[in-house]
Tab-separated table of C-alpha atoms in Angstrom:
chain	number	residue	atom	x	y	z
N	1	MET	CA	133.808	29.981	-133.547
N	2	ASN	CA	135.529	30.858	-136.861
N	3	GLN	CA	136.272	34.516	-137.464
N	4	PHE	CA	135.785	36.367	-140.728
N	5	TYR	CA	139.099	37.215	-142.409
N	6	CYS	CA	140.545	38.720	-145.558
N	7	ARG	CA	137.524	39.533	-147.718
N	8	GLU	CA	137.363	43.187	-146.691
N	9	GLU	CA	137.570	44.525	-150.246
N	10	GLU	CA	134.665	42.418	-151.494
N	11	LEU	CA	132.667	43.215	-148.361
N	12	LYS	CA	133.233	46.960	-148.792
N	13	LYS	CA	132.120	46.853	-152.423
N	14	LEU	CA	128.961	44.958	-151.507
N	15	ASN	CA	128.151	47.404	-148.713
N	16	ASP	CA	128.798	50.410	-150.977
N	17	ARG	CA	126.322	49.013	-153.488
N	18	TYR	CA	123.809	48.320	-150.751
N	19	GLU	CA	124.035	51.915	-149.559
N	20	ASP	CA	123.305	53.206	-153.084
N	21	ASN	CA	119.758	51.863	-152.645
N	22	ASP	CA	119.429	50.841	-156.315
N	23	PHE	CA	118.474	47.430	-157.688
N	24	GLU	CA	121.422	45.051	-157.738
N	25	CYS	CA	121.980	41.648	-159.301
N	26	ILE	CA	125.275	40.422	-157.873
N	27	ILE	CA	126.922	37.208	-159.093
N	28	ILE	CA	129.258	35.541	-156.593
N	29	TYR	CA	131.071	32.367	-157.593
N	30	GLY	CA	134.168	30.313	-156.858
N	31	ARG	CA	135.179	26.778	-156.013
N	32	ARG	CA	133.557	24.956	-153.114
N	33	ARG	CA	134.901	25.709	-149.590
N	34	ILE	CA	136.365	29.033	-150.763
N	35	GLY	CA	134.278	31.145	-148.370
N	36	LYS	CA	131.481	32.495	-150.586
N	37	THR	CA	128.691	31.797	-148.104
N	38	SER	CA	130.762	33.219	-145.234
N	39	LEU	CA	131.216	36.427	-147.224
N	40	ILE	CA	127.480	36.631	-147.934
N	41	ASN	CA	126.571	35.926	-144.306
N	42	GLU	CA	128.939	38.649	-143.135
N	43	PHE	CA	127.425	41.072	-145.631
N	44	CYS	CA	123.866	40.184	-144.611
N	45	LYS	CA	124.436	40.838	-140.904
N	46	ASP	CA	121.866	43.343	-139.633
N	47	LYS	CA	120.219	43.593	-143.068
N	48	PRO	CA	116.707	42.388	-143.964
N	49	THR	CA	117.514	39.135	-145.789
N	50	ILE	CA	115.744	36.249	-147.471
N	51	PHE	CA	118.395	33.540	-147.666
N	52	PHE	CA	117.544	30.530	-149.825
N	53	SER	CA	120.106	27.764	-150.189
N	54	ALA	CA	119.126	25.589	-153.156
N	55	LEU	CA	119.257	21.814	-152.802
N	56	ASN	CA	120.534	19.150	-155.155
N	57	THR	CA	117.035	17.710	-155.433
N	58	THR	CA	113.745	18.188	-157.280
N	59	GLY	CA	112.112	21.425	-158.344
N	60	GLN	CA	109.221	20.847	-155.949
N	61	GLU	CA	111.471	20.355	-152.931
N	62	ASN	CA	113.377	23.494	-153.846
N	63	LEU	CA	110.080	25.390	-154.127
N	64	GLU	CA	109.186	24.206	-150.644
N	65	SER	CA	112.586	25.324	-149.348
N	66	LEU	CA	112.246	28.715	-151.046
N	67	SER	CA	108.777	29.080	-149.557
N	68	ARG	CA	110.147	28.398	-146.068
N	69	ALA	CA	112.889	31.009	-146.594
N	70	ILE	CA	110.316	33.632	-147.601
N	71	MET	CA	107.935	32.785	-144.798
N	72	SER	CA	110.699	32.735	-142.171
N	73	TYR	CA	111.406	36.334	-143.166
N	74	GLU	CA	107.734	37.333	-143.359
N	75	ARG	CA	106.448	35.376	-140.346
N	76	PRO	CA	109.445	34.195	-138.314
N	77	GLU	CA	107.246	33.108	-135.405
N	78	GLU	CA	105.454	30.409	-137.435
N	79	ILE	CA	106.856	26.881	-137.212
N	80	LEU	CA	104.924	25.529	-140.215
N	81	SER	CA	104.728	27.548	-143.405
N	82	PRO	CA	102.688	27.065	-146.576
N	83	THR	CA	104.281	26.337	-149.934
N	84	PHE	CA	103.686	28.735	-152.804
N	85	ARG	CA	101.797	27.171	-155.712
N	86	ASP	CA	104.698	27.827	-158.100
N	87	TYR	CA	107.922	29.796	-158.527
N	88	ASP	CA	106.116	32.754	-160.106
N	89	ALA	CA	104.041	33.158	-156.957
N	90	ALA	CA	107.139	32.946	-154.740
N	91	LEU	CA	109.028	35.539	-156.782
N	92	ASN	CA	105.984	37.821	-156.849
N	93	GLU	CA	105.876	37.639	-153.060
N	94	ILE	CA	109.468	38.868	-152.950
N	95	THR	CA	108.449	41.741	-155.228
N	96	LEU	CA	105.743	42.751	-152.746
N	97	LEU	CA	108.043	42.429	-149.729
N	98	SER	CA	110.747	44.587	-151.317
N	99	ARG	CA	108.421	47.440	-152.238
N	100	ASP	CA	108.917	49.319	-148.998
N	101	THR	CA	112.070	47.670	-147.657
N	102	ARG	CA	115.603	47.250	-148.948
N	103	ILE	CA	115.773	43.417	-148.949
N	104	VAL	CA	118.740	41.189	-149.743
N	105	PHE	CA	117.495	38.094	-151.586
N	106	VAL	CA	120.176	35.385	-151.738
N	107	ILE	CA	119.984	32.236	-153.851
N	108	ASP	CA	122.941	30.155	-152.714
N	109	GLU	CA	124.033	27.147	-154.818
N	110	TYR	CA	122.128	28.591	-157.771
N	111	PRO	CA	123.286	25.797	-160.168
N	112	TYR	CA	121.289	23.279	-158.095
N	113	LEU	CA	118.134	25.351	-158.559
N	114	ALA	CA	118.770	25.787	-162.281
N	115	LYS	CA	119.227	22.035	-162.639
N	116	ALA	CA	115.995	21.326	-160.749
N	117	ARG	CA	113.999	24.092	-162.485
N	118	PRO	CA	115.666	24.827	-165.851
N	119	ALA	CA	113.348	27.774	-166.576
N	120	ILE	CA	114.437	29.687	-163.460
N	121	SER	CA	116.986	31.896	-165.274
N	122	ALA	CA	114.341	33.014	-167.773
N	123	MET	CA	111.924	33.631	-164.907
N	124	LEU	CA	114.464	35.779	-163.078
N	125	GLN	CA	115.191	37.654	-166.303
N	126	HIS	CA	111.503	38.471	-166.644
N	127	MET	CA	111.296	39.627	-163.017
N	128	ILE	CA	114.374	41.836	-163.392
N	129	ASP	CA	113.222	43.385	-166.671
N	130	HIS	CA	109.613	44.024	-165.689
N	131	LYS	CA	109.464	44.306	-161.894
N	132	TRP	CA	112.807	44.496	-160.120
N	133	SER	CA	115.039	46.766	-162.206
N	134	HIS	CA	113.455	49.902	-160.740
N	135	SER	CA	113.078	48.428	-157.240
N	136	ARG	CA	115.469	48.426	-154.280
N	137	LEU	CA	115.880	44.635	-154.226
N	138	PHE	CA	119.443	43.409	-153.686
N	139	LEU	CA	119.644	40.040	-155.489
N	140	ILE	CA	122.627	37.728	-155.003
N	141	LEU	CA	123.124	34.583	-157.097
N	142	CYS	CA	125.898	32.385	-155.736
N	143	GLY	CA	127.355	29.145	-157.083
N	144	SER	CA	130.278	26.740	-156.751
N	145	SER	CA	130.180	25.330	-160.286
N	146	MET	CA	132.469	27.827	-161.978
N	147	SER	CA	131.756	26.580	-165.501
N	148	PHE	CA	127.994	26.881	-164.935
N	149	MET	CA	128.231	30.351	-163.428
N	150	GLU	CA	130.528	31.613	-166.183
N	151	GLN	CA	128.583	30.068	-169.051
N	152	GLN	CA	124.968	29.747	-167.882
N	153	VAL	CA	124.761	32.909	-165.758
N	154	LEU	CA	127.433	35.297	-167.040
N	155	GLY	CA	127.665	33.937	-170.604
N	156	GLN	CA	126.062	35.545	-173.652
N	157	GLU	CA	123.708	32.594	-174.149
N	158	SER	CA	122.219	32.979	-170.673
N	159	PRO	CA	118.813	34.671	-170.210
N	160	LEU	CA	120.525	36.575	-167.388
N	161	TYR	CA	123.218	37.995	-169.651
N	162	GLY	CA	123.454	41.750	-169.196
N	163	ARG	CA	121.303	41.735	-166.046
N	164	ARG	CA	124.123	41.527	-163.524
N	165	THR	CA	125.288	44.743	-161.919
N	166	ALA	CA	128.511	43.242	-160.530
N	167	GLN	CA	130.284	39.909	-160.268
N	168	PHE	CA	132.789	38.566	-157.754
N	169	LYS	CA	134.939	35.538	-158.503
N	170	ILE	CA	136.177	34.489	-155.066
N	171	GLU	CA	139.747	33.206	-155.219
N	172	PRO	CA	141.810	31.326	-152.610
N	173	LEU	CA	143.694	33.529	-150.184
N	174	ASN	CA	147.309	34.198	-151.068
N	175	TYR	CA	150.136	33.331	-148.690
N	176	ARG	CA	150.128	36.617	-146.776
N	177	GLU	CA	146.352	36.594	-146.372
N	178	THR	CA	146.542	33.032	-145.065
N	179	ALA	CA	149.044	34.175	-142.420
N	180	VAL	CA	146.396	36.448	-140.882
N	181	PHE	CA	144.782	33.340	-139.352
N	182	HIS	CA	147.950	32.603	-137.352
N	183	PRO	CA	149.936	35.811	-136.799
N	184	GLU	CA	151.742	34.210	-133.874
N	185	LYS	CA	153.404	31.608	-136.102
N	186	SER	CA	156.776	31.991	-137.835
N	187	CYS	CA	157.052	32.736	-141.532
N	188	GLU	CA	158.090	29.153	-142.246
N	189	GLU	CA	155.136	27.767	-140.288
N	190	ASN	CA	152.691	30.063	-142.075
N	191	ALA	CA	154.180	29.103	-145.431
N	192	LEU	CA	153.565	25.437	-144.578
N	193	ILE	CA	149.977	26.123	-143.479
N	194	TYR	CA	149.464	27.866	-146.828
N	195	GLY	CA	151.024	24.924	-148.671
N	196	ILE	CA	148.779	22.387	-146.926
N	197	THR	CA	145.515	24.326	-147.246
N	198	GLY	CA	146.069	26.226	-150.487
N	199	GLY	CA	144.619	29.355	-148.907
N	200	ILE	CA	141.134	27.829	-148.606
N	201	PRO	CA	139.640	29.381	-145.434
N	202	HIS	CA	137.547	26.300	-144.660
N	203	TYR	CA	140.626	24.071	-144.716
N	204	ILE	CA	142.633	26.513	-142.594
N	205	ASN	CA	139.898	26.368	-139.967
N	206	LYS	CA	139.608	22.586	-140.141
N	207	LEU	CA	143.383	22.106	-139.848
N	208	ASN	CA	142.937	24.002	-136.568
N	209	VAL	CA	146.584	24.651	-135.690
N	210	LYS	CA	146.621	25.274	-131.935
N	211	THR	CA	150.138	24.232	-130.929
N	212	THR	CA	152.328	22.713	-133.653
N	213	ILE	CA	151.539	21.950	-137.287
N	214	ASP	CA	152.719	18.381	-136.676
N	215	ASP	CA	150.074	17.882	-133.990
N	216	ALA	CA	147.423	19.534	-136.154
N	217	LEU	CA	148.195	17.229	-139.075
N	218	LEU	CA	148.176	14.105	-136.916
N	219	GLN	CA	144.900	15.026	-135.230
N	220	ASN	CA	143.009	16.725	-138.047
N	221	LEU	CA	144.218	15.126	-141.277
N	222	PHE	CA	146.166	11.900	-140.734
N	223	ASP	CA	143.357	10.393	-138.690
N	224	ARG	CA	140.483	8.345	-140.119
N	225	SER	CA	137.915	10.161	-137.985
N	226	SER	CA	139.027	13.662	-139.026
N	227	TYR	CA	137.161	15.915	-141.448
N	228	LEU	CA	140.145	16.615	-143.721
N	229	TYR	CA	140.971	12.910	-144.085
N	230	GLU	CA	137.665	12.359	-145.892
N	231	GLU	CA	137.515	15.721	-147.686
N	232	PRO	CA	138.818	14.817	-151.192
N	233	SER	CA	136.594	11.751	-151.365
N	234	ASN	CA	133.541	13.624	-150.086
N	235	LEU	CA	134.077	16.542	-152.436
N	236	LEU	CA	134.397	14.271	-155.477
N	237	LYS	CA	131.263	12.321	-154.477
N	238	GLN	CA	129.380	15.561	-153.955
N	239	GLU	CA	130.358	17.107	-157.269
N	240	LEU	CA	130.867	14.202	-159.680
N	241	ARG	CA	129.001	11.112	-160.835
N	242	GLU	CA	131.970	8.776	-161.254
N	243	PRO	CA	134.431	9.678	-158.487
N	244	ALA	CA	136.515	6.525	-158.985
N	245	LEU	CA	137.792	7.569	-162.424
N	246	TYR	CA	138.322	11.152	-161.311
N	247	ASN	CA	140.286	9.791	-158.369
N	248	ALA	CA	142.444	7.750	-160.742
N	249	ILE	CA	143.199	10.827	-162.863
N	250	ILE	CA	144.092	12.949	-159.832
N	251	THR	CA	146.313	10.147	-158.526
N	252	ALA	CA	148.084	9.921	-161.896
N	253	ILE	CA	148.817	13.647	-161.911
N	254	ALA	CA	149.926	13.587	-158.256
N	255	GLN	CA	152.375	10.826	-159.153
N	256	GLY	CA	153.963	12.924	-161.894
N	257	ALA	CA	151.889	12.266	-165.027
N	258	SER	CA	151.555	15.781	-166.437
N	259	ARG	CA	150.930	15.225	-170.158
N	260	LEU	CA	147.712	13.799	-171.554
N	261	ASN	CA	149.381	10.694	-172.994
N	262	GLU	CA	150.982	9.985	-169.594
N	263	ILE	CA	147.614	10.307	-167.830
N	264	VAL	CA	146.029	8.005	-170.426
N	265	THR	CA	148.758	5.402	-169.831
N	266	LYS	CA	148.445	5.614	-166.028
N	267	THR	CA	144.646	5.349	-165.937
N	268	GLY	CA	144.159	2.951	-168.856
N	269	GLU	CA	141.304	5.112	-170.136
N	270	PRO	CA	140.906	6.457	-173.708
N	271	SER	CA	142.272	9.903	-174.467
N	272	SER	CA	138.792	11.251	-175.241
N	273	THR	CA	137.480	10.096	-171.843
N	274	CYS	CA	140.426	11.581	-169.942
N	275	THR	CA	140.004	14.894	-171.769
N	276	VAL	CA	136.348	15.175	-170.717
N	277	TYR	CA	137.098	14.245	-167.114
N	278	LEU	CA	140.063	16.608	-166.952
N	279	LYS	CA	137.804	19.450	-168.060
N	280	SER	CA	135.440	18.719	-165.164
N	281	LEU	CA	138.352	18.756	-162.717
N	282	ILE	CA	139.526	22.064	-164.177
N	283	ASP	CA	136.012	23.483	-163.745
N	284	LEU	CA	136.149	22.451	-160.079
N	285	GLY	CA	139.485	24.206	-159.582
N	286	ILE	CA	141.286	20.956	-158.716
N	287	VAL	CA	143.363	20.658	-161.902
N	288	LYS	CA	144.827	23.325	-164.169
N	289	LYS	CA	146.340	23.359	-167.641
N	290	GLU	CA	149.635	25.161	-167.965
N	291	THR	CA	151.645	26.260	-170.989
N	292	PRO	CA	155.081	27.908	-170.950
N	293	VAL	CA	154.577	31.651	-170.570
N	294	THR	CA	154.946	33.518	-173.903
N	295	GLU	CA	153.822	30.406	-175.816
N	296	LYS	CA	150.407	29.372	-177.125
N	297	PRO	CA	148.694	26.176	-175.897
N	298	GLY	CA	149.908	23.183	-177.833
N	299	LYS	CA	152.223	20.226	-177.472
N	300	LYS	CA	153.910	21.714	-174.414
N	301	THR	CA	150.642	21.969	-172.428
N	302	ILE	CA	150.723	20.046	-169.160
N	303	TYR	CA	148.214	19.250	-166.396
N	304	LEU	CA	148.937	20.045	-162.759
N	305	LEU	CA	147.019	19.896	-159.489
N	306	SER	CA	146.065	23.513	-158.856
N	307	ASP	CA	144.413	22.677	-155.533
N	308	SER	CA	147.258	22.585	-153.029
N	309	PHE	CA	145.251	20.648	-150.436
N	310	PHE	CA	144.520	17.887	-152.976
N	311	ARG	CA	148.203	17.862	-153.925
N	312	PHE	CA	149.158	17.474	-150.252
N	313	TRP	CA	146.543	14.785	-149.589
N	314	TYR	CA	147.407	12.713	-152.639
N	315	ARG	CA	151.118	13.089	-151.944
N	316	PHE	CA	151.010	11.811	-148.362
N	317	VAL	CA	147.785	9.944	-147.571
N	318	PRO	CA	147.682	7.062	-150.121
N	319	SER	CA	151.327	6.128	-149.501
N	320	ASN	CA	150.713	6.056	-145.745
N	321	ILE	CA	147.181	4.644	-145.737
N	322	ASN	CA	148.072	1.470	-143.831
N	323	ALA	CA	149.829	3.399	-141.072
N	324	ILE	CA	146.904	5.828	-140.819
N	325	ASP	CA	144.244	3.137	-140.752
N	326	SER	CA	146.093	1.088	-138.126
N	327	GLY	CA	146.829	4.119	-135.949
N	328	ARG	CA	150.607	3.790	-136.388
N	329	ILE	CA	151.099	7.057	-138.295
N	330	ARG	CA	152.632	8.783	-135.246
N	331	ASN	CA	155.444	6.238	-135.355
N	332	THR	CA	156.249	6.857	-139.024
N	333	TYR	CA	155.290	10.547	-139.358
N	334	GLN	CA	158.809	11.977	-139.003
N	335	LYS	CA	160.371	9.880	-141.790
N	336	ALA	CA	157.376	9.328	-144.064
N	337	ILE	CA	155.915	12.852	-144.021
N	338	LYS	CA	157.836	15.541	-142.163
N	339	ALA	CA	161.143	14.718	-143.858
N	340	ASN	CA	159.478	15.290	-147.252
N	341	LEU	CA	157.669	18.563	-146.505
N	342	SER	CA	160.429	20.799	-147.917
N	343	ASP	CA	160.295	18.908	-151.199
N	344	PHE	CA	156.487	19.197	-151.265
N	345	MET	CA	156.735	22.934	-150.592
N	346	GLY	CA	158.792	23.600	-153.738
N	347	ILE	CA	155.750	24.193	-155.978
N	348	THR	CA	153.972	26.123	-153.231
N	349	PHE	CA	157.016	28.379	-152.809
N	350	GLU	CA	157.003	29.123	-156.530
N	351	ARG	CA	153.363	30.226	-156.216
N	352	MET	CA	154.335	32.427	-153.271
N	353	CYS	CA	157.145	34.022	-155.275
N	354	HIS	CA	154.762	34.735	-158.169
N	355	ASP	CA	152.327	36.376	-155.755
N	356	TYR	CA	155.100	38.417	-154.158
N	357	LEU	CA	155.991	39.947	-157.519
N	358	LEU	CA	152.353	40.493	-158.468
N	359	TYR	CA	151.073	41.973	-155.215
N	360	TYR	CA	153.830	43.018	-152.845
N	361	ASP	CA	156.983	44.129	-154.652
N	362	GLU	CA	156.587	47.876	-155.146
N	363	GLU	CA	159.926	48.389	-156.910
N	364	LEU	CA	159.757	46.075	-159.923
N	365	PRO	CA	162.142	47.016	-162.750
N	366	ILE	CA	159.391	46.545	-165.373
N	367	ASP	CA	155.618	46.829	-165.577
N	368	LEU	CA	154.469	43.207	-165.558
N	369	ASN	CA	152.087	41.863	-168.159
N	370	GLU	CA	151.975	38.274	-166.916
N	371	ILE	CA	154.038	35.901	-164.865
N	372	GLY	CA	154.531	32.154	-165.120
N	373	GLN	CA	156.923	29.288	-165.731
N	374	TRP	CA	158.793	28.523	-168.909
N	375	TRP	CA	160.307	25.308	-170.140
N	376	GLY	CA	161.985	24.233	-173.338
N	377	THR	CA	164.977	22.388	-174.786
N	378	ASP	CA	168.513	23.762	-174.749
N	379	PRO	CA	169.585	23.449	-178.422
N	380	LYS	CA	173.238	22.982	-177.420
N	381	THR	CA	172.873	20.261	-174.776
N	382	ARG	CA	169.490	18.868	-175.930
N	383	LYS	CA	168.466	18.900	-172.289
N	384	GLN	CA	165.216	20.202	-170.859
N	385	VAL	CA	165.408	23.618	-169.200
N	386	GLN	CA	162.816	24.877	-166.711
N	387	ILE	CA	162.678	28.458	-165.425
N	388	ASP	CA	160.611	28.997	-162.264
N	389	ILE	CA	159.654	32.585	-163.031
N	390	ILE	CA	159.336	34.535	-166.244
N	391	GLY	CA	157.822	37.997	-165.885
N	392	THR	CA	156.799	39.396	-169.257
N	393	PRO	CA	156.731	43.159	-169.914
N	394	ALA	CA	153.622	45.225	-170.535
N	395	ALA	CA	155.769	47.150	-173.020
N	396	GLY	CA	159.331	46.826	-174.266
N	397	ASN	CA	161.554	43.768	-174.349
N	398	GLU	CA	162.930	43.431	-170.822
N	399	TYR	CA	162.029	40.363	-168.768
N	400	ILE	CA	162.210	39.220	-165.170
N	401	ILE	CA	163.796	35.802	-164.771
N	402	GLY	CA	163.641	34.159	-161.379
N	403	SER	CA	164.596	31.098	-159.393
N	404	CYS	CA	162.747	29.802	-156.296
N	405	LYS	CA	164.616	27.622	-153.791
N	406	TYR	CA	162.863	26.194	-150.731
N	407	ARG	CA	165.919	24.567	-149.173
N	408	ASN	CA	167.490	24.359	-145.738
N	409	GLU	CA	170.710	25.891	-147.066
N	410	LYS	CA	171.898	29.243	-148.336
N	411	ILE	CA	171.849	29.829	-152.082
N	412	GLY	CA	175.127	30.768	-153.798
N	413	THR	CA	176.438	32.411	-156.964
N	414	ASP	CA	176.105	29.169	-158.952
N	415	GLU	CA	172.342	29.776	-159.038
N	416	LEU	CA	172.864	33.197	-160.644
N	417	GLN	CA	175.176	31.647	-163.241
N	418	LEU	CA	172.516	29.036	-164.003
N	419	LEU	CA	169.862	31.734	-164.405
N	420	ARG	CA	172.034	33.568	-166.922
N	421	LYS	CA	172.495	30.360	-168.870
N	422	TYR	CA	168.750	29.686	-168.845
N	423	ALA	CA	168.083	33.253	-169.997
N	424	SER	CA	170.170	32.595	-173.118
N	425	VAL	CA	168.072	29.489	-173.828
N	426	PHE	CA	164.869	31.500	-173.355
N	427	GLY	CA	166.341	34.091	-175.696
N	428	LYS	CA	163.411	36.461	-176.120
N	429	GLY	CA	164.582	39.540	-174.215
N	430	SER	CA	166.971	42.391	-174.870
N	431	ARG	CA	167.655	42.611	-171.133
N	432	TYR	CA	166.975	40.406	-168.117
N	433	HIS	CA	166.391	41.307	-164.475
N	434	TYR	CA	167.375	38.396	-162.257
N	435	TYR	CA	165.535	37.452	-159.053
N	436	ILE	CA	166.450	34.668	-156.653
N	437	PHE	CA	164.061	33.667	-153.862
N	438	SER	CA	165.317	31.576	-150.962
N	439	LYS	CA	163.802	30.081	-147.836
N	440	SER	CA	167.124	30.063	-145.981
N	441	GLY	CA	169.043	33.091	-147.236
N	442	PHE	CA	172.126	33.601	-149.422
N	443	THR	CA	175.911	33.189	-149.363
N	444	GLU	CA	178.243	36.167	-148.997
N	445	GLY	CA	179.181	35.868	-152.662
N	446	LEU	CA	175.575	36.152	-153.836
N	447	LEU	CA	174.934	39.026	-151.417
N	448	ALA	CA	177.905	40.821	-152.971
N	449	ALA	CA	176.446	40.284	-156.440
N	450	ALA	CA	173.159	41.756	-155.221
N	451	ALA	CA	175.032	44.777	-153.826
N	452	ASN	CA	176.424	45.281	-157.344
N	453	ARG	CA	172.829	45.151	-158.668
N	454	GLU	CA	173.464	41.980	-160.648
N	455	VAL	CA	170.530	40.247	-159.014
N	456	THR	CA	167.642	40.939	-156.603
N	457	LEU	CA	167.513	38.611	-153.608
N	458	VAL	CA	164.325	37.898	-151.653
N	459	ASP	CA	164.182	35.703	-148.553
N	460	LEU	CA	161.138	34.331	-146.756
N	461	MET	CA	161.163	37.113	-144.153
N	462	THR	CA	161.116	39.767	-146.881
N	463	MET	CA	158.250	38.005	-148.655
N	464	TYR	CA	156.145	38.373	-145.530
N	465	HIS	CA	157.298	41.993	-145.241
N	466	VAL	CA	158.274	41.736	-141.592
N	467	GLN	CA	161.178	42.627	-139.352
N	468	PRO	CA	163.034	39.708	-137.741
N	469	SER	CA	161.056	38.488	-134.743
N	470	ASP	CA	159.679	35.354	-133.158
N	471	GLY	CA	156.477	35.509	-135.157
N	472	CYS	CA	155.364	36.555	-138.582
N	473	HIS	CA	153.395	39.715	-137.875
N	474	LEU	CA	152.314	41.401	-141.086
N	475	THR	CA	152.933	45.094	-141.595
């Protein structure tokens, strides 16, 4: 049985609001599999709750499902329950039930209900304004379509605009939160679990690492009968009407096509079509647009796979599909997959380094405004320059410039020299604070430079904030 991890802050805020005994309209949203329903279920433990999970079907079938949810609360002993004549009658029943009792009323997958019954948002607005606002009802609207929730529920054009009392956008777990699932594992192992799953609790559970990550991958991902093997395909079919074209776009990006014209060339689809489909993938949290930090969106904008699990799947499954389907993947796993994991982890390690600076480094030399990558052309050499980390200041003109190296070797002073060169190409700061992150440590020369305060060095053990040990126990 899966345990509940890492959403303590959200859970505390929900419970604090519940204890206030006032009307609440809470919006909870985030990409599918992120753990929204698990959070709600944990919150609803031992509380009077009407839990209605909307279906991707007709308005009538959803009314029947809502009726069953209400009746299972009101008369749990009855096997068969009547259907309310309409949604107004069902919502009025909830009004009556919540008169004397603090009830949590959850509508999970709210976008499905709004699609099936487009007037539902206006109906809820009317109930809130005229009947619920002075009641003790605790209403939760939850959805996986982030664009719908942000525009049609939270947006100014929505009938529900201004009715929410709080909103929670549920994000993937960061690398240290992911490590809580496997505190017995080493820092390197937990980093790899984070890289494979992207901090999605559902994927961490389905990967189900019991002994080694290699065994978990072979049993629970690189196997045709496993859940994770089918996950990208199933998710695209569930969310999108034309999964084949979306699959082609994701494949193009996974293979290195990052600019729109490159994606157009790879897929053979018109630019206008790719733009629309890319927007849908961004809304799902699978793809992201990225621009060099400090610069406005424009010609330098690129597309990347923001979902680490999709990036892992598309990196290793299609190229090994024959071996997987024939059951020979165990014979080729070491050379075809394991030997390439360090290279795959490069982008993941950069994300970890960003998160370390944002959340865990308590002695930053500047107050950060934002953090990201930067790339541009060196005017002297005409070559492209990419900087892994640029931390911009909240005030002043000092910047953090960092390098992230996930290699099986120690990093030396040549990396610091390269950072200084790149800083001159970036050229926006009056002073730069250099950071170098390394999986495998640093040479004596670079350690000496750090002792002279020329650079700050951070290894994997430090990122997990632990003392050297067999495991990766968080402090």
